[in-house]
Steps between C-alpha positions, in 0.01 A plus 500: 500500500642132481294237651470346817761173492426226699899401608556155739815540684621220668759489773327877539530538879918443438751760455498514116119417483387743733697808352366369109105484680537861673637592127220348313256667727606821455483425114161439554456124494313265691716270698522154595730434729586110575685365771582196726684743746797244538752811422214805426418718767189663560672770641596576135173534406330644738489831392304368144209276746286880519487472099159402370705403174730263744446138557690287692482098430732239720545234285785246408544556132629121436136463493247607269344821501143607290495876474414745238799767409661712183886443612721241751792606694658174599721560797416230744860350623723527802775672356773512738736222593387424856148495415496319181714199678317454795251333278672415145237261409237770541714772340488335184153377564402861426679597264438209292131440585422832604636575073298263416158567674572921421542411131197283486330781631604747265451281207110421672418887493735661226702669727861647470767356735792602634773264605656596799884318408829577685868540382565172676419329196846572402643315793862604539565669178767432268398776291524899627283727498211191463296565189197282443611275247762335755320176630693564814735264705258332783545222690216298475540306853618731747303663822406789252407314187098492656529871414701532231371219276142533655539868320634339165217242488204788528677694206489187309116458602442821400687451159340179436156681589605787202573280284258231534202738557566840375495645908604885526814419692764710699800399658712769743855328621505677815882627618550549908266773600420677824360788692202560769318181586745244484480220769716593758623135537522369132841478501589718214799701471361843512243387835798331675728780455247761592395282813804438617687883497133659620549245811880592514530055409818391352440508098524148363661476141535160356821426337749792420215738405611525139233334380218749287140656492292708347260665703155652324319733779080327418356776466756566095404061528079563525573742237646276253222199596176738394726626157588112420109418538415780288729389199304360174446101433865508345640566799562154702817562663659405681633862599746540766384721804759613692754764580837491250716657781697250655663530836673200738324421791813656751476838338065434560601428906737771511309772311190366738718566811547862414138573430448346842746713674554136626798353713458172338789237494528317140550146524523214254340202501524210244342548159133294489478197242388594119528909628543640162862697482350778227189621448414781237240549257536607114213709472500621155236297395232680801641890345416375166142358546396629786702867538583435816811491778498552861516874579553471890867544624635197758569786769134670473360141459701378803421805714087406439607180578670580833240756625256192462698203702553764748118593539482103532755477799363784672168309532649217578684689848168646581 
């Protein structure tokens, strides 16, 4: 029987944090779950409080934190638009700082982390499908350069840290993802679109809709964090995480609207500054080292998806 881990998760009580804690769990860890509850939800973790292997910390992880554990799951960042610019000087507070102070940690105790990256590194792409050795096209002053760059400085930190000081390193670009527990109001495609034909709302697409995603269902994306962690000391990435199926945001809105049974109007609104035109990850390098690819199909993934926004509303109209 493997041994007891010790695993810190931070950003645990958010929608990717609390589905990798409630994963870990089960694996039989003991988790530490830290948050500053600016986006988590304690809702989202509510079912893991009862746990006796379950801890809960709220704390800000631009500041230091002494603990004792065997692996670090760095996911502490607002990761959609609206909530990462509404403060852009914190946003990259943590994911500069918070790099720092997580990879100080892990260097203190020995421990194993895992960088919790996004495809945004790649900015608007110039190269399709992205593989990780494109540097990516980012604009380095815009309103969503406090994410984006913010994300390219940790990965340096945590290069620098590898290099520098031999640290067990892992870094997971993470692709658009999505399923039960998003924030109902994060601004996402997948939310909005969900929101708005569950409420009957007029479906806002920005620009003509052309305009690509790939959508990973988290549950195939949790998979693919606890199978990069497990890889040997070789094994840096960074690995792309994401779903290689591409599909433009109008056939998303429409195929949403017929789940729905929705009589939701489509209408077009212009296309946000920086908003990426393709986005589509190159995941050879994740079957190779880590045998993995998402499993779940968009439709079953969407239908989960659905069923939970519409549990959501119903409370709401209580």
């Amino acid at each position: 029987m493997p041994l007891m881990k010790r695993v810190l998760v931070t950003g645990g009580a958010g929608f990717l944090g609390s589905h990798l804690c409630e994963r870990l769990l089960a694996e039989g860890n003991e988790v530490i779950c830290v948050d500053n509850f600016y986006t988590g939800q304690k809702k989202n973790i509510l079912t893991l409080l009862d746990n006796p292997y379950f801890e809960v910390l709220r704390h800000d992880v631009t500041f230091p934190l002494y603990i004792e554990v065997d692996e670090i799951y760095n996911l502490a960042c607002p990761a959609s638009p609206i909530h990462y610019q509404f403060d852009p000087v914190q946003t990259t507070k943590t994911s500069v700082h918070g790099a720092i102070n997580m990879l100080g940690l892990a260097k203190r105790v020995k421990a194993k982390l895992f960088q919790a990256s996004t495809s945004e590194v790649y900015g608007d792409p110039e190269m399709h499908p992205q593989k990780e050795n494109y540097w990516g096209n980012v604009n380095p002053i815009g309103v969503r350069s406090c994410y984006d760059e913010g994300k390219r400085c940790a990965e340096t930190l945590c290069f620098d840290y590898w290099r520098q000081h031999g640290l067990e390193i892992k870094v997971g670009r993470i692709f658009n993802t999505y399923g039960p527990r998003m924030d109902l109001n994060d601004g996402r495609v997948v939310s909005n679109f969900i929101v708005q034909a569950l409420k009957g709302a007029p479906i806002t697409v920005y620009g003509d809709g052309s305009q690509t995603r790939s959508f990973c269902y988290v549950d195939d994306l949790i998979e693919a964090f606890i199978k990069t962690m497990a890889t040997d000391k070789s094994f840096t990435g960074p690995v792309n995480l994401g779903n290689p199926s591409e599909m433009s945001v109008l056939e998303l809105a429409e195929t949403i609207v017929e789940l729905t049974g929705s009589k939701s109007e489509i209408v077009r609104k212009p296309l946000p500054s920086d908003d990426p035109t393709r986005r589509r990850p190159d995941i050879t390098l994740a079957r190779e080292n880590l045998g993995w690819e998402p499993k779940i199909k968009p439709l079953d993934g969407l239908k989960e998806t659905i069923k939970y926004f519409d549990n959501i509303l119903s409370e709401f109209d209580k």
